Coordinates of C-alpha atoms in Angstrom, one line a residue:
Chain A
M163 CA 10.3 -16.3 10.8
N164 CA 11.9 -13.7 8.6
W165 CA 10.1 -10.5 8.1
Y166 CA 10.2 -7.3 6.1
P167 CA 8.9 -4.4 8.1
G168 CA 9.1 -1.7 5.4
C169 CA 9.6 2.0 6.0
S170 CA 6.3 3.0 7.5
L171 CA 6.4 0.3 10.2
E172 CA 9.4 2.2 11.6
G173 CA 7.6 5.6 11.4
T174 CA 3.9 6.5 11.0
A175 CA 2.8 2.9 11.5
R176 CA 5.3 1.9 14.2
E177 CA 2.5 0.5 16.3
Y178 CA 1.7 -1.9 13.5
G179 CA 5.2 -3.2 13.6
A180 CA 5.3 -3.4 17.4
S181 CA 1.9 -5.1 17.6
M182 CA 2.8 -7.5 14.8
R183 CA 5.9 -8.6 16.7
E184 CA 3.8 -9.0 19.8
A185 CA 1.0 -11.0 18.1
C186 CA 3.5 -13.3 16.4
R187 CA 5.4 -13.8 19.7
L188 CA 2.2 -14.8 21.4
L189 CA 1.6 -17.2 18.6
G190 CA 5.0 -18.7 19.3
H191 CA 7.0 -17.1 16.4
E192 CA 9.9 -14.7 16.9
L193 CA 10.3 -12.3 14.0
T194 CA 13.8 -11.8 12.5
E195 CA 14.2 -8.7 10.5
L196 CA 15.6 -9.2 7.0
P197 CA 19.1 -7.7 7.1
D198 CA 19.8 -4.8 4.7
W199 CA 16.2 -4.6 3.4
S200 CA 15.5 -1.5 1.2
C201 CA 12.4 0.4 0.2
C202 CA 10.0 -1.5 -2.1
G203 CA 9.2 1.7 -4.1
A204 CA 5.5 1.6 -3.0
G205 CA 3.2 2.8 -5.8
V206 CA 5.6 5.6 -6.6
A207 CA 8.3 4.3 -8.9
G208 CA 6.0 3.1 -11.7
G209 CA 5.1 6.6 -12.6
T210 CA 8.8 7.3 -13.5
D211 CA 10.5 4.0 -14.4
A212 CA 8.6 0.8 -15.0
V213 CA 11.7 -1.3 -14.6
L214 CA 12.8 0.3 -11.4
S215 CA 9.3 -0.2 -9.9
R216 CA 10.0 -4.0 -10.2
A217 CA 13.7 -3.8 -9.4
L218 CA 13.2 -2.2 -6.0
P219 CA 11.0 -5.0 -4.6
L220 CA 12.9 -7.7 -6.4
R221 CA 16.1 -6.8 -4.5
N222 CA 14.3 -7.6 -1.3
V223 CA 12.8 -10.8 -2.8
A224 CA 16.4 -11.9 -3.7
L225 CA 17.6 -11.1 -0.1
A226 CA 14.8 -13.1 1.4
A227 CA 15.2 -16.1 -0.9
A228 CA 18.9 -16.3 0.3
R229 CA 17.8 -16.5 3.9
G230 CA 14.7 -18.8 4.1
E231 CA 11.6 -20.3 2.7
E232 CA 9.2 -17.5 3.5
L233 CA 9.1 -13.8 4.3
L234 CA 6.4 -12.2 6.3
V235 CA 5.4 -8.7 4.9
P236 CA 2.7 -7.0 7.0
C237 CA 2.6 -3.7 5.0
A238 CA 0.0 -4.1 2.3
A239 CA 1.9 -1.9 -0.2
C240 CA 5.1 -3.8 0.4
Y241 CA 3.3 -7.1 0.1
N242 CA 1.7 -5.9 -3.2
R243 CA 5.0 -4.8 -4.7
L244 CA 7.1 -7.8 -3.6
R245 CA 4.5 -10.4 -4.6
R246 CA 3.6 -8.7 -7.9
A247 CA 7.2 -8.3 -9.1
Q248 CA 7.8 -11.9 -8.1
V249 CA 4.8 -13.1 -10.1
E250 CA 5.6 -11.0 -13.1
L251 CA 9.2 -12.2 -13.1
A252 CA 8.0 -15.8 -13.0
E253 CA 5.6 -15.1 -15.9
G254 CA 8.4 -13.5 -18.0
Q255 CA 6.7 -10.1 -18.1
P256 CA 9.3 -8.0 -20.1
Q257 CA 9.7 -5.1 -17.6
A258 CA 10.0 -7.6 -14.7
A259 CA 12.6 -9.6 -16.6
A260 CA 14.6 -6.4 -17.2
A261 CA 14.3 -5.6 -13.5
G262 CA 15.5 -9.0 -12.6
R263 CA 18.6 -8.5 -14.7
R264 CA 19.1 -5.1 -13.2
V265 CA 19.0 -6.6 -9.7
E266 CA 21.4 -9.3 -10.5
R267 CA 23.9 -6.8 -12.0
S268 CA 23.6 -4.4 -9.1
T269 CA 23.6 -6.9 -6.3
G270 CA 24.9 -10.2 -7.6
R271 CA 21.8 -12.0 -6.1
S272 CA 19.1 -13.8 -8.1
P273 CA 15.5 -12.6 -7.5
G274 CA 14.1 -15.7 -9.2
A275 CA 14.9 -18.1 -6.4
P276 CA 11.8 -19.4 -4.6
V277 CA 10.6 -17.7 -1.4
R278 CA 7.0 -17.4 -0.2
I279 CA 5.9 -13.8 0.2
L280 CA 3.4 -14.1 3.0
H281 CA 1.0 -11.4 4.4
P282 CA -0.3 -12.0 8.0
L283 CA -3.8 -11.9 6.7
Q284 CA -3.0 -15.1 4.7
W285 CA -1.2 -16.8 7.5
W286 CA -3.7 -16.1 10.3
S287 CA -6.7 -17.1 8.2
E288 CA -5.4 -20.6 7.5
P289 CA -7.8 -23.1 9.2
E290 CA -5.2 -24.5 11.7
V291 CA -4.1 -20.9 12.7
L292 CA -7.8 -19.8 13.1
A293 CA -8.3 -22.8 15.5
E294 CA -5.1 -21.8 17.4
L295 CA -6.2 -18.2 17.7
G296 CA -9.5 -19.4 19.2
R297 CA -7.6 -21.7 21.7
R298 CA -5.1 -19.0 22.7
A299 CA -7.6 -16.1 22.9
V300 CA -7.4 -15.4 26.7
R301 CA -9.1 -12.0 26.2
P302 CA -11.6 -12.5 23.4
W303 CA -13.4 -9.4 22.0
G304 CA -16.8 -10.1 23.5
R305 CA -18.6 -9.9 20.1
L306 CA -17.5 -6.3 19.6
P307 CA -18.8 -5.2 16.2
L308 CA -15.8 -4.4 13.9
A309 CA -15.7 -3.4 10.2
A310 CA -13.0 -5.4 8.3
Y311 CA -11.5 -3.0 5.8
Y312 CA -9.3 -4.6 3.1
G313 CA -8.6 -1.6 0.8
C314 CA -6.8 -2.2 -2.5
L315 CA -3.3 -3.6 -2.2
L316 CA -4.1 -7.0 -0.7
L317 CA -6.7 -7.7 -3.3
R318 CA -5.7 -6.1 -6.6
P319 CA -4.5 -7.0 -9.2
A320 CA -5.9 -10.5 -9.1
A321 CA -2.5 -12.0 -9.6
V322 CA -1.5 -11.0 -6.1
A323 CA -4.9 -11.2 -4.4
L324 CA -4.7 -13.1 -1.2
D325 CA -8.5 -13.5 -1.1
D326 CA -11.5 -13.1 -3.4
P327 CA -10.9 -9.5 -4.8
E328 CA -14.6 -8.5 -4.7
Q329 CA -15.9 -10.6 -1.7
P330 CA -13.0 -11.3 0.6
R331 CA -13.6 -13.4 3.8
R332 CA -10.3 -13.9 5.4
M333 CA -10.2 -10.9 7.8
E334 CA -13.8 -11.6 9.0
A335 CA -12.7 -15.2 9.7
I336 CA -9.8 -13.9 11.9
L337 CA -12.0 -11.3 13.7
T338 CA -14.5 -14.1 14.4
A339 CA -11.8 -16.4 15.7
V340 CA -10.7 -13.8 18.3
G341 CA -14.2 -13.2 19.5
A342 CA -15.2 -10.1 17.7
R343 CA -18.3 -9.8 15.4
P344 CA -17.5 -8.6 11.9
V345 CA -20.2 -6.4 10.5
A346 CA -21.5 -6.6 6.9
W347 CA -20.8 -3.2 5.2
P348 CA -20.2 -2.0 1.7
G349 CA -16.8 -0.2 1.9
R350 CA -14.5 -3.2 2.4
T351 CA -12.6 -3.1 -0.9
E352 CA -12.8 0.7 -1.6
C353 CA -9.8 2.9 -1.9
C354 CA -8.9 5.2 1.1
G355 CA -7.2 7.8 -1.1
A356 CA -3.8 6.1 -0.8
G357 CA -0.7 8.3 -0.9
L358 CA -2.6 11.5 -1.7
G359 CA -2.9 12.7 1.9
L360 CA -0.1 15.3 1.5
A361 CA -0.8 16.3 -2.1
A362 CA -4.6 16.3 -2.1
P363 CA -6.0 16.0 1.4
E364 CA -9.5 17.1 0.5
A365 CA -9.8 14.2 -2.0
V366 CA -8.7 11.8 0.8
K367 CA -11.1 13.3 3.3
R368 CA -14.0 12.7 0.9
R369 CA -13.0 9.0 0.6
V370 CA -12.4 8.6 4.3
R371 CA -15.8 10.3 5.2
Q372 CA -17.7 7.8 3.0
L373 CA -15.8 4.8 4.5
A374 CA -16.4 5.9 8.1
E375 CA -20.0 6.7 7.5
A376 CA -20.6 3.3 5.9
A377 CA -18.8 1.4 8.8
R378 CA -20.7 3.4 11.4
A379 CA -24.1 2.8 9.7
A380 CA -23.4 -0.9 9.9
G381 CA -22.9 -0.6 13.7
A382 CA -19.1 -1.0 13.8
R383 CA -17.3 0.3 16.9
A384 CA -14.0 0.4 15.0
L385 CA -12.5 -0.2 11.6
V386 CA -9.8 -2.9 11.2
T387 CA -7.1 -2.7 8.6
A388 CA -3.9 -4.5 7.6
C389 CA -2.5 -1.6 5.7
P390 CA -0.4 1.3 7.1
M391 CA -1.6 3.7 4.5
C392 CA -5.3 2.9 5.0
Q393 CA -4.8 3.2 8.8
G394 CA -2.9 6.5 8.4
N395 CA -5.6 8.1 6.2
L396 CA -8.6 6.9 8.2
D397 CA -6.9 7.9 11.5
A398 CA -5.7 11.3 10.3
Y399 CA -8.5 12.5 8.0
Q400 CA -11.8 11.6 9.7
E401 CA -13.9 14.3 11.1
A402 CA -14.2 14.3 14.9
P403 CA -15.3 12.3 16.7
G404 CA -13.7 9.6 14.6
L405 CA -14.3 5.9 14.5
P406 CA -11.1 4.2 15.9
V407 CA -9.0 2.5 13.2
L408 CA -7.2 -0.6 14.6
F409 CA -4.5 -2.6 13.0
L410 CA -5.4 -6.3 12.6
S411 CA -2.3 -7.2 14.6
E412 CA -3.6 -5.0 17.5
V413 CA -6.9 -6.9 17.5
V414 CA -5.1 -10.3 17.4
A415 CA -2.5 -9.3 20.0
G416 CA -5.1 -7.9 22.4
A417 CA -7.1 -11.2 22.2
L418 CA -3.9 -13.2 22.9
G419 CA -3.4 -11.2 26.1
A420 CA -1.2 -8.3 25.1
D421 CA -1.5 -4.9 26.7
L422 CA -2.8 -2.7 23.9
K423 CA -2.1 0.7 25.5
P424 CA 1.5 1.1 24.1
F425 CA 0.0 0.6 20.6
L426 CA -3.2 2.5 20.9
R427 CA -1.7 5.6 22.4
R428 CA 0.0 6.2 19.0
H429 CA -3.4 6.5 17.3
L430 CA -4.6 10.0 16.6
I431 CA -8.2 9.0 17.3
D432 CA -8.7 8.1 20.9
S433 CA -9.0 4.3 20.9
A434 CA -8.7 3.5 24.6
E435 CA -12.4 2.9 25.0
V436 CA -12.4 0.2 22.3
A437 CA -9.5 -1.6 24.1
D438 CA -11.5 -1.5 27.4
L439 CA -14.4 -3.3 25.6
A440 CA -12.1 -6.3 25.0
G441 CA -13.1 -9.3 27.3
Chain B
M5 CA -3.0 -1.3 -37.7
P6 CA -3.5 2.2 -39.2
E7 CA -2.8 5.3 -37.2
G8 CA -5.8 6.4 -35.0
L9 CA -7.0 2.9 -34.3
G10 CA -4.8 2.4 -31.3
G11 CA -2.0 0.5 -32.9
E12 CA 0.6 3.2 -32.3
A13 CA -0.6 3.8 -28.8
Q14 CA -0.8 0.2 -27.8
R15 CA 2.9 -0.6 -28.5
W16 CA 4.1 1.8 -25.9
L17 CA 1.2 1.4 -23.6
D18 CA 1.4 -2.3 -23.2
E19 CA -2.4 -2.4 -22.6
P20 CA -4.8 -3.8 -25.1
V21 CA -6.9 -0.5 -25.3
S22 CA -8.4 -1.3 -28.7
R23 CA -10.5 -4.1 -27.1
C24 CA -12.5 -1.5 -25.1
Y25 CA -16.2 -1.3 -26.1
G26 CA -17.1 1.4 -23.7
C27 CA -19.1 -0.4 -21.1
R28 CA -17.8 2.0 -18.4
K29 CA -17.4 -0.5 -15.7
C30 CA -14.0 1.0 -15.0
S31 CA -15.6 4.5 -14.5
G32 CA -18.5 3.0 -12.5
G33 CA -16.2 1.5 -10.0
C34 CA -13.5 4.2 -9.9
P35 CA -13.3 5.5 -6.3
M36 CA -11.6 8.7 -7.5
G37 CA -13.7 9.3 -10.6
E38 CA -15.6 12.3 -9.1
E39 CA -12.2 14.1 -8.7
F40 CA -11.1 13.5 -12.3
D41 CA -11.4 15.6 -15.4
W42 CA -11.2 12.5 -17.6
A43 CA -13.0 9.4 -16.3
P44 CA -11.2 6.0 -16.8
H45 CA -13.2 4.9 -19.8
L46 CA -12.3 8.2 -21.5
V47 CA -8.6 7.6 -20.7
V48 CA -8.9 4.4 -22.6
R49 CA -10.8 6.0 -25.4
L50 CA -8.2 8.7 -25.9
A51 CA -5.5 6.1 -25.9
Q52 CA -7.4 4.2 -28.5
L53 CA -7.6 7.3 -30.7
G54 CA -4.0 8.2 -30.2
R55 CA -5.1 11.4 -28.6
E56 CA -3.5 10.8 -25.2
E57 CA -1.9 14.3 -25.4
A58 CA -5.2 15.6 -24.0
L59 CA -4.4 13.9 -20.7
R60 CA -1.1 15.8 -20.2
G61 CA -1.2 17.5 -16.8
S62 CA -4.8 16.4 -16.2
R63 CA -6.4 15.9 -12.8
T64 CA -6.7 12.2 -13.7
L65 CA -2.9 11.9 -14.0
Q66 CA -2.6 13.8 -10.7
L67 CA -5.1 11.9 -8.6
C68 CA -5.4 8.3 -9.8
T69 CA -4.3 6.2 -6.8
G70 CA -3.6 3.1 -8.7
C71 CA -6.2 1.2 -6.7
G72 CA -6.6 -1.4 -9.5
T73 CA -10.4 -1.5 -9.4
C74 CA -10.8 -0.5 -13.1
G75 CA -8.4 -3.3 -14.2
E76 CA -10.0 -5.9 -11.9
R77 CA -13.5 -5.2 -13.3
C78 CA -12.7 -4.7 -17.0
P79 CA -14.4 -7.5 -19.0
N80 CA -11.7 -7.0 -21.7
G81 CA -8.5 -7.2 -19.6
I82 CA -7.6 -3.5 -19.9
A83 CA -6.2 -1.7 -16.8
A84 CA -7.0 2.0 -17.2
G85 CA -4.8 2.6 -14.2
A86 CA -1.8 1.1 -16.1
V87 CA -2.6 3.5 -19.0
V88 CA -2.5 6.4 -16.5
E89 CA 0.8 5.2 -15.1
A90 CA 2.3 4.8 -18.6
L91 CA 1.1 8.4 -19.4
R92 CA 2.8 9.6 -16.3
R93 CA 6.1 8.1 -17.5
R94 CA 5.5 9.8 -20.9
F95 CA 4.4 13.2 -19.8
G96 CA 5.8 13.5 -16.3
E97 CA 3.7 13.3 -13.2
P98 CA 1.8 16.6 -12.5
G99 CA 0.7 18.4 -9.4
G100 CA 1.6 17.9 -5.8
A101 CA 1.7 14.1 -6.1
G102 CA 4.4 14.5 -8.8
T103 CA 6.4 16.7 -6.5
L104 CA 6.0 14.3 -3.6
H105 CA 7.0 11.3 -5.7
R106 CA 10.1 12.9 -7.1
G107 CA 11.2 13.6 -3.5
F108 CA 10.3 10.0 -2.6
L109 CA 12.5 8.5 -5.4
A110 CA 15.4 10.9 -4.6
Q111 CA 15.3 9.7 -1.0
V112 CA 15.2 6.0 -1.9
R113 CA 18.1 6.6 -4.2
R114 CA 20.2 8.4 -1.6
R115 CA 19.2 6.5 1.6
G116 CA 17.7 3.2 0.4
R117 CA 14.8 3.7 2.7
I118 CA 12.1 6.3 3.3
H119 CA 12.4 8.8 6.2
E120 CA 8.8 10.1 6.3
L121 CA 9.6 13.3 8.3
G122 CA 12.3 14.3 5.8
L123 CA 10.0 13.5 2.9
A124 CA 7.1 15.6 4.3
T125 CA 9.4 18.5 5.2
R126 CA 10.8 18.6 1.7
F127 CA 7.3 18.5 0.2
A128 CA 6.1 21.3 2.5
W129 CA 9.1 23.4 1.5
E130 CA 8.7 22.8 -2.2
T131 CA 4.9 23.4 -2.3
R132 CA 4.7 26.1 0.4
A133 CA 2.1 23.7 2.0
G134 CA -0.4 25.3 4.4
M135 CA -0.9 25.2 8.1
D136 CA -3.4 22.4 8.0
R137 CA -0.6 20.0 7.0
A138 CA 1.7 21.5 9.7
A139 CA -1.0 20.8 12.3
L140 CA -1.3 17.2 11.2
G141 CA 2.5 16.9 11.3
M142 CA 2.5 18.1 14.9
A143 CA -0.2 15.6 15.8
L144 CA 1.8 12.8 14.3
W145 CA 4.9 14.0 16.1
R146 CA 3.1 14.1 19.4
H147 CA 2.1 10.5 18.9
G148 CA 5.7 9.5 18.2
K149 CA 5.0 8.6 14.6
L150 CA 7.7 10.8 13.0
P151 CA 11.2 9.7 14.2
L152 CA 13.6 12.6 13.9
W153 CA 16.5 10.6 12.6
P154 CA 16.5 8.9 9.2
P155 CA 16.8 5.1 9.0
R156 CA 20.3 3.8 8.8
L157 CA 21.0 1.4 6.0
G158 CA 24.6 0.3 5.5
G159 CA 26.8 1.7 2.7
P160 CA 27.0 -1.4 0.5
A161 CA 23.2 -1.9 0.6
R162 CA 22.7 1.8 -0.2
R163 CA 25.0 1.6 -3.1
E164 CA 23.1 -1.5 -4.4
V165 CA 19.9 0.4 -4.4
A166 CA 21.4 3.5 -6.0
A167 CA 22.9 1.3 -8.7
M168 CA 19.4 0.1 -9.7
F169 CA 18.5 3.6 -10.6
R170 CA 21.3 3.7 -13.3
P171 CA 20.9 1.0 -15.8
R172 CA 23.9 0.2 -17.9
G173 CA 23.6 -1.1 -21.4
G174 CA 19.9 -0.3 -21.7
A175 CA 18.8 -2.8 -19.1

């Protein structure tokens, strides 16, 4: 399966990239990196150039369409930008149409060709994959209480939402399939403070504190996210002792038998104890 | 539509701000609202009145994360966050986030991908960031999350990305 790691999966979220490859391998899929991929622009380009904010992701959509039927995009920000630009282009949104022309002129490739932009949260929550996760879970999580945290970019805007934007269920379904017990808590779709960690850390700390308190109050032993930015903020800006913040791919890979130590030692909050609780 | 009723503003905003009837669902759901000087419903109101100049340099323009909650919950299909983004394009992006984002785009243009250590270092230099950020940087470094070397993207791919920054013929 072709995949687009994105910049942070090679840096601050490298354990997300590594555990994603491992989880997919254990599910029987080798990941092939999309050659020559470039930055999606994240949420940044739109504040300067509305056309560029669509052109940066569309270049990668065009590359992916030339190589296969689907592209796995584990980073929530990259997924949001690629999928959103693709939907807007198909709808004829003027800035996306201009971006499509800019991509064609600059690269000679068409971003309008069909390719399915797929996030692992979508893939793993399909009924047949849930059943497979259950069958292959050699080390299920022993009903460990976990707080599924979706954040923003997988759910909004509605055009790219991979689940119900207000009451999502897919991550809970995956956690249940691998033997954990998802808790009911009120912070699931709230914003973590996104890219403001460097520029406005106090504002991020206030968001993170509320999220961690809500998850803890619901009895969760860890938060689970499928977004590098959410994991980064929650891991770096909690007050000690922090609630561990796991990537969904770590939870899945662990249940499928992977050794989690190489991933978890990258987390700033000590998460070894959570891994020991796995069956 | 006469001046002052949002007609002028709407053409460049591309958001139907005149539909707003002030229910404040956007502000009720805004996760950053307590940090703002202008709540989301007031951003829409100012845009309706053609008085968006009041938002130049505001904390709202600095701190909106673009989470999309306002747009998702608006009963009238207005995304206050998209208004904020359009105002950033018009006025420039203020504050530390603006500095960071200019560095971000410069790096994408030059390298085609983001090198987080380089980006953070440039930000720290430009803003004279304090020791708390340096301590976090060291923690990330110790956990192997800040590779020293920038990512390597081939020359042709880099040039393709850079070319998308320079539209010819008005794009």
